[in-house]
CSV table of C-alpha atoms in Angstrom, one decimal:
chain,number,residue,atom,x,y,z
A,372,MET,CA,0.0,0.0,0.0
A,373,ILE,CA,1.1,3.6,-0.7
A,374,ASP,CA,0.6,5.7,2.4
A,375,VAL,CA,-0.7,9.2,1.7
A,376,LEU,CA,-0.8,12.5,3.6
A,377,VAL,CA,-3.6,14.9,2.5
A,378,VAL,CA,-2.8,18.5,3.2
A,379,ASP,CA,-5.5,21.2,2.8
A,380,ASP,CA,-6.5,24.1,5.0
A,381,ASP,CA,-10.2,23.4,4.3
A,382,PHE,CA,-11.3,20.5,6.4
A,383,ARG,CA,-14.1,19.6,4.0
A,384,VAL,CA,-11.9,19.7,0.9
A,385,ALA,CA,-9.3,17.5,2.8
A,386,GLU,CA,-12.1,15.0,3.6
A,387,ILE,CA,-13.3,14.9,0.0
A,388,ASN,CA,-9.7,14.4,-1.3
A,389,ALA,CA,-9.1,11.7,1.2
A,390,LYS,CA,-12.2,9.9,0.1
A,391,TYR,CA,-11.1,10.1,-3.5
A,392,VAL,CA,-7.7,8.6,-2.6
A,393,GLY,CA,-9.4,5.8,-0.7
A,394,LYS,CA,-11.2,4.8,-3.9
A,395,VAL,CA,-7.9,4.2,-5.8
A,396,PRO,CA,-6.6,0.6,-5.3
A,397,GLY,CA,-3.2,0.5,-3.7
A,398,PHE,CA,-3.5,3.8,-1.9
A,399,ARG,CA,-4.6,4.7,1.6
A,400,VAL,CA,-4.7,8.0,3.6
A,401,THR,CA,-2.8,7.6,6.8
A,402,ALA,CA,-2.9,11.3,7.9
A,403,ARG,CA,-4.5,14.6,7.2
A,404,ALA,CA,-3.1,18.1,7.9
A,405,HIS,CA,-4.5,21.5,7.7
A,406,SER,CA,-1.3,23.6,8.1
A,407,ALA,CA,2.3,23.4,7.1
A,408,ALA,CA,3.3,22.7,10.7
A,409,GLN,CA,0.9,19.8,11.0
A,410,ALA,CA,2.1,18.4,7.7
A,411,LEU,CA,5.8,18.6,8.6
A,412,ALA,CA,5.1,16.9,11.9
A,413,ALA,CA,3.3,14.1,10.0
A,414,VAL,CA,6.2,13.7,7.6
A,415,GLU,CA,8.7,13.6,10.5
A,416,ARG,CA,6.8,10.8,12.2
A,417,GLY,CA,7.6,8.8,9.1
A,418,ALA,CA,5.6,6.1,7.1
A,419,ILE,CA,4.4,8.7,4.5
A,420,ASP,CA,5.1,7.8,0.9
A,421,LEU,CA,3.2,10.7,-0.9
A,422,VAL,CA,1.9,14.1,0.1
A,423,LEU,CA,-1.1,15.6,-1.7
A,424,LEU,CA,-0.3,19.2,-1.0
A,425,ASP,CA,-2.3,22.4,-1.2
A,426,HIS,CA,-0.3,25.6,-1.8
A,427,TYR,CA,-2.4,28.0,0.2
A,428,LEU,CA,-1.9,27.1,3.9
A,429,PRO,CA,-2.4,29.4,6.9
A,430,ASP,CA,1.2,29.4,8.2
A,431,GLN,CA,3.3,28.8,5.1
A,432,THR,CA,2.8,28.1,1.4
A,433,GLY,CA,2.9,24.6,0.2
A,434,LEU,CA,6.1,25.3,-1.7
A,435,GLU,CA,7.8,26.7,1.4
A,436,LEU,CA,6.9,23.5,3.2
A,437,VAL,CA,8.4,21.4,0.4
A,438,HIS,CA,11.6,23.5,0.6
A,439,ARG,CA,11.8,22.9,4.4
A,440,MET,CA,11.2,19.2,3.9
A,441,ARG,CA,14.1,19.0,1.4
A,442,GLU,CA,16.4,21.0,3.7
A,443,GLN,CA,15.7,18.6,6.5
A,444,GLY,CA,16.4,15.6,4.3
A,445,HIS,CA,12.9,14.4,3.7
A,446,GLY,CA,12.6,12.9,0.2
A,447,THR,CA,8.8,12.2,0.5
A,448,ASP,CA,7.1,12.5,-2.9
A,449,VAL,CA,4.8,15.4,-3.5
A,450,ILE,CA,1.8,16.0,-5.8
A,451,MET,CA,0.5,19.6,-5.7
A,452,ILE,CA,-3.3,20.0,-5.6
A,453,THR,CA,-4.1,23.6,-5.5
A,454,ALA,CA,-6.0,26.5,-7.1
A,455,ALA,CA,-2.6,28.3,-7.7
A,456,SER,CA,-2.1,28.1,-11.4
A,457,ASP,CA,0.4,31.0,-12.1
A,458,VAL,CA,3.5,30.1,-14.0
A,459,THR,CA,5.9,31.1,-11.2
A,460,THR,CA,4.3,28.8,-8.7
A,461,VAL,CA,4.2,25.9,-11.2
A,462,GLN,CA,7.9,26.4,-12.1
A,463,GLN,CA,8.9,26.5,-8.4
A,464,ALA,CA,7.0,23.3,-7.8
A,465,MET,CA,8.8,21.6,-10.6
A,466,ARG,CA,12.2,22.8,-9.3
A,467,LEU,CA,11.4,21.5,-5.9
A,468,GLY,CA,10.6,18.1,-7.3
A,469,ALA,CA,6.8,17.9,-7.3
A,470,LEU,CA,5.9,14.9,-9.4
A,471,HIS,CA,2.5,16.2,-10.6
A,472,TYR,CA,0.5,19.5,-10.4
A,473,LEU,CA,-3.3,19.3,-10.3
A,474,VAL,CA,-5.3,22.5,-10.5
A,475,LYS,CA,-8.5,22.9,-8.5
A,476,PRO,CA,-11.3,22.2,-9.2
A,477,PHE,CA,-10.6,18.8,-10.7
A,478,THR,CA,-12.4,15.5,-11.2
A,479,PHE,CA,-11.8,12.2,-9.5
A,480,ALA,CA,-10.7,10.8,-12.9
A,481,ALA,CA,-8.0,13.5,-13.1
A,482,LEU,CA,-6.7,12.6,-9.6
A,483,ARG,CA,-6.8,8.9,-10.2
A,484,THR,CA,-4.8,9.4,-13.4
A,485,ARG,CA,-2.0,11.1,-11.4
A,486,LEU,CA,-2.1,8.5,-8.7
A,487,ASP,CA,-2.0,5.6,-11.1
A,488,SER,CA,1.0,7.1,-12.9
A,489,TYR,CA,2.7,7.6,-9.5
A,490,ALA,CA,2.1,4.0,-8.7
A,491,ALA,CA,3.5,3.0,-12.1
A,492,LEU,CA,6.6,5.1,-11.3
A,493,ARG,CA,7.2,3.3,-8.1
A,494,ARG,CA,6.8,-0.1,-9.8
A,495,THR,CA,9.2,0.9,-12.5
A,496,VAL,CA,11.9,2.2,-10.2
A,497,ASP,CA,11.6,-1.0,-8.1
A,498,ARG,CA,11.9,-3.2,-11.2
A,499,VAL,CA,14.8,-1.3,-12.7
A,500,GLY,CA,16.6,-0.8,-9.4
A,501,GLY,CA,16.2,-4.5,-8.5
A,502,ARG,CA,17.9,-5.6,-11.7
A,503,GLY,CA,20.7,-3.0,-11.3
A,504,LEU,CA,20.0,-1.8,-14.8
A,505,THR,CA,21.6,1.4,-16.1
A,506,GLY,CA,21.6,3.3,-19.4
A,507,GLN,CA,19.3,5.6,-21.4
A,508,GLU,CA,16.6,3.0,-22.0
A,509,GLN,CA,16.1,2.5,-18.3
A,510,VAL,CA,16.2,6.2,-17.6
A,511,ASP,CA,13.5,6.8,-20.3
A,512,ARG,CA,11.4,4.0,-18.7
A,513,ILE,CA,11.5,5.7,-15.3
A,514,PHE,CA,10.6,9.2,-16.7
A,515,GLY,CA,8.0,7.8,-19.0
A,516,ALA,CA,6.1,6.2,-16.1
A,517,LEU,CA,4.9,9.7,-15.0
A,518,ARG,CA,3.3,10.6,-18.3
A,519,THR,CA,-0.4,11.1,-18.2
A,520,SER,CA,-3.1,11.7,-20.8
A,521,PRO,CA,-5.8,14.3,-20.2
A,522,ALA,CA,-8.6,12.9,-18.0
A,523,PRO,CA,-12.1,13.1,-19.4
A,524,SER,CA,-14.9,15.0,-17.6
A,525,ALA,CA,-16.8,12.9,-15.1
A,526,PRO,CA,-20.0,11.3,-16.6
A,527,GLY,CA,-23.1,13.4,-16.0
A,528,LEU,CA,-21.2,16.6,-15.3
A,529,PRO,CA,-21.2,19.5,-17.8
A,530,SER,CA,-17.9,20.7,-19.2
A,531,GLY,CA,-16.1,22.8,-16.6
A,532,HIS,CA,-17.7,21.1,-13.6
A,533,SER,CA,-15.8,18.9,-11.2
A,534,GLU,CA,-16.8,16.1,-8.8
A,535,PRO,CA,-15.0,17.6,-5.7
A,536,THR,CA,-16.8,21.0,-6.1
A,537,THR,CA,-20.1,19.3,-6.7
A,538,ASP,CA,-19.6,17.1,-3.6
A,539,LEU,CA,-18.6,20.2,-1.6
A,540,ILE,CA,-21.7,22.1,-2.5
A,541,CYS,CA,-24.0,19.1,-1.9
A,542,GLY,CA,-22.3,18.5,1.5
A,543,VAL,CA,-23.0,22.1,2.5
A,544,LEU,CA,-26.7,22.0,1.5
A,545,HIS,CA,-27.2,18.5,3.0
A,546,GLY,CA,-25.9,19.7,6.3
A,547,ALA,CA,-27.6,23.1,6.3
A,548,GLY,CA,-31.1,21.9,7.3
A,549,GLN,CA,-32.6,24.9,5.5
A,550,PRO,CA,-32.6,26.5,2.0
A,551,LEU,CA,-29.5,28.6,1.2
A,552,SER,CA,-28.9,31.3,-1.3
A,553,ALA,CA,-26.1,31.2,-3.8
A,554,HIS,CA,-24.4,33.9,-1.7
A,555,GLU,CA,-24.6,31.8,1.4
A,556,VAL,CA,-23.3,28.7,-0.4
A,557,ALA,CA,-20.4,30.7,-1.8
A,558,ALA,CA,-19.5,31.9,1.7
A,559,ARG,CA,-19.6,28.4,3.2
A,560,THR,CA,-17.6,26.8,0.5
A,561,GLY,CA,-15.1,29.5,-0.4
A,562,LEU,CA,-16.2,29.5,-4.0
A,563,SER,CA,-17.1,32.6,-6.0
A,564,ARG,CA,-20.8,33.5,-6.2
A,565,SER,CA,-20.8,33.0,-9.9
A,566,THR,CA,-19.3,29.5,-9.6
A,567,ALA,CA,-21.8,28.6,-6.8
A,568,GLN,CA,-24.7,29.8,-9.0
A,569,ARG,CA,-23.5,27.7,-11.9
A,570,TYR,CA,-23.3,24.5,-9.9
A,571,LEU,CA,-26.5,25.2,-8.1
A,572,ARG,CA,-28.4,25.7,-11.4
A,573,HIS,CA,-27.0,22.4,-12.7
A,574,LEU,CA,-27.9,20.5,-9.5
A,575,GLU,CA,-31.4,22.0,-9.5
A,576,GLN,CA,-32.0,21.0,-13.1
A,577,ALA,CA,-30.7,17.5,-12.3
A,578,GLY,CA,-33.3,17.1,-9.6
A,579,ARG,CA,-30.8,17.1,-6.7
A,580,LEU,CA,-31.8,20.4,-5.3
A,581,ARG,CA,-35.2,22.1,-4.8
A,582,LEU,CA,-35.5,25.8,-5.8
A,583,SER,CA,-37.7,28.2,-3.9
A,584,LEU,CA,-38.1,32.0,-4.0
A,585,LYS,CA,-37.9,34.3,-1.1
A,586,TYR,CA,-39.6,37.6,-1.6
A,587,GLY,CA,-38.4,40.8,0.1
A,588,ASP,CA,-39.8,44.2,0.4
A,589,THR,CA,-38.3,45.4,-2.8
A,590,GLY,CA,-36.3,44.1,-5.8
A,591,ARG,CA,-36.1,40.7,-7.3
A,592,PRO,CA,-36.9,37.5,-5.3
A,593,GLU,CA,-34.0,35.7,-3.9
A,594,HIS,CA,-33.3,32.1,-5.2
A,595,ARG,CA,-32.9,29.6,-2.4
A,596,TYR,CA,-31.8,26.0,-2.8
A,597,ALA,CA,-32.5,23.0,-0.5
A,598,TRP,CA,-31.2,19.5,-0.5
A,599,VAL,CA,-33.5,16.8,-2.0
A,600,ALA,CA,-33.1,13.5,-0.3
A,601,PRO,CA,-32.5,10.7,-2.8
């Protein structure tokens, strides 16, 4: 089994990511962390093969954490899972040895593709290293194990929608106990209001949410969404 540390400052996102990892054969989540300090402590305790790392953490950035890990001699593998998509951050992640970089929001299929390629890399390194093979062919085999093809969109989701974001919104509405507006959903999930509205509209059309209107003294009525039990 490949032991995974999931690092994300949002408890709900960390839980969703952990559930996704648990669905991939050969992987198990052995720890979760919501800050760089917690993550470093988990790595120092040992028995972590792979860190799924968010960049935006409350005490340090994810890349600062990787730099500290390397300075202290921790060679634990890292896959970045973050909303940070600027070129500078991506380049720094590459230079610090991140094996993959997955931009939020993403689908389960996209994460599984990266995890499968990581497992293939470990198998290839073990196979080549066990035989004591050297040379360009073996080097190419190791580097080739990390190649991935673009993952398709999840079935039933429109283009541009992801399973983790859908699950996050559904979880908030399921636990709310009352209808919520797009503004309230955005505040509870950390999404933009426009993104929340887009997902809510799709979920309502798919029959997973019930739409009601709340009328005020003036202006347009407020759209409110409630969870529909399956």
